[in-house]
């Protein structure tokens, strides 16, 4: 099962069905027919959810090296993201205080424009590679009949996000170099550290 590929909408729907079932039992525990129908609906939804999770196609991933953008096309959603790294971070430095300034700048940006997110990440490789510390910005939308058009729309929105993020990082961490994240770094952040995507 690839839980990361499953949109949050399915889990929200299942949660609503379970809450309705519990409320039904709490308000009218003697209505056995209604309880049976509700339980059957939850069961059918759960079976469909498991079937979808085990049979979803792997997401398509596109890398635009020139613009440093990663586009992830899933069955129902499209995601475009980019990241910036803090290089040469001294051991023991507290990044959280200055990090709030970066998050505040991005919050102002996303306050009026829905569909965006900023993620602070620390990627610690298992081998001898150096630890990656930085921020990732993401734009996500529904995948309609033409996913690539949605990618272009989201990429246009993401470019100003990247500029604001980089400017905020340089202001918050004036003594640390800020550089573009590589393709592998962005994939590790978007997959929780597991490289599970097939590159198209």
Short mmCIF file of C-alpha atoms in Angstrom, two decimals, residues 52-196:
data_model
loop_
_atom_site.label_atom_id
_atom_site.label_comp_id
_atom_site.label_asym_id
_atom_site.label_seq_id
_atom_site.Cartn_x
_atom_site.Cartn_y
_atom_site.Cartn_z
CA UNK A 52 -8.01 1.89 -4.39
CA UNK A 53 -4.93 2.11 -2.18
CA UNK A 54 -3.51 -1.16 -3.47
CA UNK A 55 -4.26 -0.52 -7.15
CA UNK A 56 -3.43 3.16 -7.64
CA UNK A 57 -0.86 3.81 -10.35
CA UNK A 58 2.45 5.24 -9.26
CA UNK A 59 2.61 9.03 -9.47
CA UNK A 60 4.37 10.66 -12.39
CA UNK A 61 7.25 12.93 -11.43
CA UNK A 62 8.70 15.65 -13.66
CA UNK A 63 11.86 17.64 -12.91
CA UNK A 64 12.49 21.07 -14.39
CA UNK A 65 16.18 21.59 -13.71
CA UNK A 66 16.26 25.10 -15.15
CA UNK A 67 13.55 26.37 -12.79
CA UNK A 68 14.34 23.90 -9.97
CA UNK A 69 10.75 22.65 -9.82
CA UNK A 70 9.38 19.17 -9.16
CA UNK A 71 5.88 18.33 -10.42
CA UNK A 72 4.09 15.28 -9.00
CA UNK A 73 0.99 14.09 -10.84
CA UNK A 74 -1.20 11.73 -8.81
CA UNK A 75 -4.55 10.30 -9.99
CA UNK A 76 -6.58 13.16 -8.46
CA UNK A 77 -4.08 15.83 -7.47
CA UNK A 78 -1.20 17.80 -8.95
CA UNK A 79 1.63 19.10 -6.80
CA UNK A 80 4.45 21.46 -7.73
CA UNK A 81 7.22 22.14 -5.25
CA UNK A 82 10.69 23.57 -4.84
CA UNK A 83 13.09 23.85 -1.91
CA UNK A 84 15.98 25.91 -0.63
CA UNK A 85 18.75 24.60 1.63
CA UNK A 86 20.80 26.22 4.36
CA UNK A 87 24.38 25.13 3.73
CA UNK A 88 27.30 25.10 6.18
CA UNK A 89 25.07 25.04 9.27
CA UNK A 90 27.24 24.93 12.44
CA UNK A 91 26.56 22.12 14.92
CA UNK A 92 24.41 23.23 17.85
CA UNK A 93 22.94 26.34 16.22
CA UNK A 94 19.30 27.11 17.07
CA UNK A 95 17.39 27.50 13.81
CA UNK A 96 13.89 27.70 15.30
CA UNK A 97 13.88 31.38 16.33
CA UNK A 98 14.89 32.68 12.91
CA UNK A 99 12.72 30.02 11.27
CA UNK A 100 9.60 31.69 12.64
CA UNK A 101 10.46 34.78 10.59
CA UNK A 102 10.54 32.68 7.43
CA UNK A 103 7.25 30.99 8.28
CA UNK A 104 5.67 34.37 9.07
CA UNK A 105 6.68 35.74 5.67
CA UNK A 106 5.21 32.71 3.89
CA UNK A 107 2.06 32.82 6.03
CA UNK A 108 1.40 36.35 4.82
CA UNK A 109 1.82 35.13 1.24
CA UNK A 110 -0.54 32.16 1.67
CA UNK A 111 -3.12 34.03 3.73
CA UNK A 112 -4.95 35.29 0.64
CA UNK A 113 -3.90 32.55 -1.78
CA UNK A 114 -5.14 29.06 -0.90
CA UNK A 115 -3.47 25.84 -2.00
CA UNK A 116 0.04 26.65 -0.80
CA UNK A 117 2.18 25.23 1.99
CA UNK A 118 5.65 25.72 3.41
CA UNK A 119 7.55 22.87 5.09
CA UNK A 120 10.65 23.08 7.28
CA UNK A 121 12.69 19.90 6.95
CA UNK A 122 15.80 18.20 8.26
CA UNK A 123 16.89 15.26 6.10
CA UNK A 124 19.52 13.11 7.79
CA UNK A 125 20.88 10.46 5.38
CA UNK A 126 21.78 7.00 6.68
CA UNK A 127 25.20 7.07 4.98
CA UNK A 128 28.06 9.54 5.21
CA UNK A 129 26.26 12.31 3.33
CA UNK A 130 25.73 15.65 5.03
CA UNK A 131 22.45 16.56 6.71
CA UNK A 132 20.08 18.68 4.61
CA UNK A 133 18.26 21.55 6.35
CA UNK A 134 15.88 23.87 4.56
CA UNK A 135 12.40 24.94 3.56
CA UNK A 136 10.13 23.55 0.86
CA UNK A 137 7.27 25.46 -0.77
CA UNK A 138 4.41 23.60 -2.39
CA UNK A 139 1.36 24.35 -4.49
CA UNK A 140 -1.32 21.69 -4.83
CA UNK A 141 -4.49 21.50 -6.91
CA UNK A 142 -7.01 19.08 -8.35
CA UNK A 143 -6.01 17.13 -11.42
CA UNK A 144 -8.61 17.68 -14.10
CA UNK A 145 -8.57 16.39 -17.68
CA UNK A 146 -5.21 18.00 -18.49
CA UNK A 147 -2.72 17.61 -15.67
CA UNK A 148 0.11 19.45 -17.44
CA UNK A 149 -1.95 22.63 -17.79
CA UNK A 150 -2.55 22.51 -14.04
CA UNK A 151 1.20 22.03 -13.53
CA UNK A 152 1.87 25.19 -15.57
CA UNK A 153 -0.70 27.17 -13.57
CA UNK A 154 0.71 26.01 -10.24
CA UNK A 155 4.29 26.64 -11.38
CA UNK A 156 3.44 30.27 -12.21
CA UNK A 157 2.05 30.69 -8.69
CA UNK A 158 5.05 28.95 -7.14
CA UNK A 159 7.72 31.17 -8.71
CA UNK A 160 6.85 34.22 -6.51
CA UNK A 161 6.62 31.86 -3.51
CA UNK A 162 10.20 30.73 -4.15
CA UNK A 163 11.43 34.32 -4.43
CA UNK A 164 9.73 35.30 -1.16
CA UNK A 165 11.05 32.17 0.57
CA UNK A 166 14.63 32.75 -0.55
CA UNK A 167 14.52 36.43 0.41
CA UNK A 168 13.06 35.56 3.84
CA UNK A 169 15.70 32.86 4.41
CA UNK A 170 18.54 35.23 3.55
CA UNK A 171 17.11 37.85 5.92
CA UNK A 172 16.52 35.36 8.74
CA UNK A 173 19.88 33.58 8.37
CA UNK A 174 22.28 36.30 7.11
CA UNK A 175 25.41 34.29 7.99
CA UNK A 176 24.34 31.04 6.28
CA UNK A 177 24.49 30.47 2.51
CA UNK A 178 21.16 29.63 0.86
CA UNK A 179 21.23 27.34 -2.16
CA UNK A 180 18.79 25.46 -4.38
CA UNK A 181 17.85 21.94 -3.33
CA UNK A 182 18.60 19.09 -5.70
CA UNK A 183 16.01 16.77 -7.22
CA UNK A 184 16.82 13.94 -4.78
CA UNK A 185 16.50 16.27 -1.78
CA UNK A 186 13.03 17.42 -2.83
CA UNK A 187 11.86 13.84 -3.41
CA UNK A 188 13.05 12.76 0.03
CA UNK A 189 11.12 15.60 1.65
CA UNK A 190 7.89 14.94 -0.30
CA UNK A 191 8.01 11.20 0.43
CA UNK A 192 8.98 11.40 4.08
CA UNK A 193 12.51 10.20 3.39
CA UNK A 194 11.57 7.30 1.11
CA UNK A 195 12.35 7.53 -2.58
CA UNK A 196 9.26 5.82 -3.96
#
